[in-house]
Amino acid sequence: MKKIQLHWQILIALILGIIYGLTLSDYTQYVAWMGDLFLRALKMVIVPLILSSIISGVTNIGNAGNLGRLGFKTMSYYLTTSLLAIVTGLFFVNIIRPGVGADLGFSKTVEGLDAARNSFGDTLLNIIPTNIFTAFTEGQMLSIIFFALLFGFFITRIEGKYQIMLTDFFNATFEVMMKITMFIIKFTPLGILGIVAQQVAETSDLMDVAGRMGLYMLAVLLGLAVHAGITLPVLLKLVGKVNPIKHLKAMTTPLLTAFSTSSSNATLPLTMEAVEHNSGVSNKVTSFTLPLGATINMDGTALYECVAAMFIAQAYGVELGFLQQAIVVMTALLASIGAAGIPMAGLVMMTVILSAVGLPLEGVGLILAVDRILDMCRTTINVWSDSCGAVIIANSEGENLKV
Ligand code: ASP
């Protein structure tokens, strides 16, 4: 029998999960454990994978000049695409004006908003960890990345014998982590079946909610569709000189996983595998750009932050002028950088924008009901943009790609 390709298996699992969640919503415990196991396995590999991939990436990049060049290209891509995404969202939210006349009675209270707002400054400070082991155990990605970049860089600065030893050690560790990842990937369909069935069962009243929040969702989804379907493919074609459709096919597995898990971090192992093995980007570029991207490059989240903030303003009858919309754009960018690659991180970061333009934090309660479904979509776009970035940067480094 011909083996069904993995992305088809995942798609089938996704559909089965939806059917299961809708019809057997009281019996999800029979499949939910598969989702839990799968997520636990992915989370297990993330920290060692990020650490070893960045260290081996940086040591393989070699000297400070190369590292600086690659870092500059990567950051330029991340900032440019996130801003493009935000402007796209701003355009749609100003045209559709979904918040005007929205049903305010629908609002729910969200706990801990003030704490979230205050912690934004800390997030930036915490990039430098006081204890690297705390960063590892708590999965503080920015700190881990910072430490790994430093560690990798200074490996290239030490005496020959030790340099070879450590470079080999981290290259080898990275190889092992990728092998474990590929093993876990085999179970993706089962994991996704479990995750989706449980989610669908929990949000079966989604239809009612979706109807009332329809215009808001439309603005976010249209924005995401334009960014993912037009802006990024044009960049892929013109700057990356690759075929966007082929690259999309190469990325099916991580994209479906991002959609199902709503977590860029959990998807990272699969993204790295697909960008390297399917799209043919070198290990040097993937291992440097993708872990960074999964944490700070979130085009979907950036777009969503902007639309949601404007929606809340409209719902409260607050007219935001040009200057204030510019503040929304800048803070949406910051919020997307600061948001962790985990489910609902973007919702919490809304507090940053709302307090910047003086809107009530309770506004977050307005968009809570439909956040999960939007989270799935924006996370998919976050991962898509990371992968496009890796391909574009690889091309600019003169690599021969498979797409
Ligand atoms: N869930 C998103 C991600 O992991 C972040 C967000 O909530 O916007 O990329």
Tab-separated table of N, CA and C and ligand atoms in Angstrom, residues 262-265 298 301 304 339-347 375 378-379 382, ligand 1:
chain	number	residue	atom	x	y	z
A	262	SER	N	-1.648	26.505	18.020
A	262	SER	CA	-1.568	27.945	18.357
A	262	SER	C	-0.276	28.278	19.077
A	263	SER	N	0.799	27.627	18.711
A	263	SER	CA	2.063	27.941	19.379
A	263	SER	C	3.234	27.876	18.398
A	264	SER	N	3.854	29.029	18.174
A	264	SER	CA	5.029	29.054	17.289
A	264	SER	C	6.175	28.271	17.902
A	265	ASN	N	6.294	28.356	19.228
A	265	ASN	CA	7.400	27.642	19.871
A	265	ASN	C	7.250	26.142	19.740
A	298	MET	N	6.519	37.942	14.652
A	298	MET	CA	5.136	37.472	14.659
A	298	MET	C	4.275	38.428	13.847
A	301	THR	N	0.508	38.058	14.701
A	301	THR	CA	0.186	38.664	15.993
A	301	THR	C	0.209	40.187	15.889
A	304	TYR	N	-2.906	41.357	14.213
A	304	TYR	CA	-4.041	41.159	15.106
A	304	TYR	C	-4.072	42.209	16.228
A	339	ALA	N	5.564	39.261	22.666
A	339	ALA	CA	4.672	38.123	22.906
A	339	ALA	C	5.448	36.815	22.800
A	340	ALA	N	5.204	35.927	23.734
A	340	ALA	CA	5.862	34.617	23.671
A	340	ALA	C	5.175	33.780	22.597
A	341	GLY	N	5.862	32.756	22.112
A	341	GLY	CA	5.265	31.915	21.068
A	341	GLY	C	4.381	30.838	21.642
A	342	ILE	N	3.456	31.228	22.497
A	342	ILE	CA	2.562	30.253	23.127
A	342	ILE	C	1.117	30.700	22.932
A	343	PRO	N	0.144	29.812	23.125
A	343	PRO	CA	-1.248	30.200	22.894
A	343	PRO	C	-1.663	31.408	23.735
A	344	MET	N	-2.398	32.294	23.112
A	344	MET	CA	-3.005	33.464	23.762
A	344	MET	C	-2.027	34.513	24.266
A	345	ALA	N	-0.761	34.380	23.915
A	345	ALA	CA	0.211	35.386	24.367
A	345	ALA	C	-0.164	36.753	23.809
A	346	GLY	N	-0.640	36.766	22.574
A	346	GLY	CA	-0.988	38.029	21.924
A	346	GLY	C	-2.118	38.750	22.644
A	347	LEU	N	-3.050	37.994	23.165
A	347	LEU	CA	-4.196	38.597	23.866
A	347	LEU	C	-3.709	39.367	25.087
A	375	ASP	N	-6.260	33.094	17.195
A	375	ASP	CA	-4.915	32.688	17.602
A	375	ASP	C	-4.384	31.604	16.662
A	378	ARG	N	-3.483	33.429	13.415
A	378	ARG	CA	-2.312	34.313	13.437
A	378	ARG	C	-1.026	33.529	13.668
A	379	THR	N	-1.116	32.443	14.455
A	379	THR	CA	0.090	31.642	14.678
A	379	THR	C	0.566	31.011	13.366
A	382	ASN	N	2.399	33.616	11.622
A	382	ASN	CA	3.702	33.843	12.264
A	382	ASN	C	4.735	32.846	11.752
B	1	ASP	N1	0.035	32.070	19.717
B	1	ASP	C1	0.906	32.953	19.014
B	1	ASP	C2	2.176	32.244	18.621
B	1	ASP	O1	2.577	31.306	19.259
B	1	ASP	C3	1.208	34.203	19.776
B	1	ASP	C4	-0.056	34.962	19.959
B	1	ASP	O2	-0.820	34.684	20.876
B	1	ASP	O3	-0.328	35.845	19.141
B	1	ASP	O4	2.812	32.594	17.658
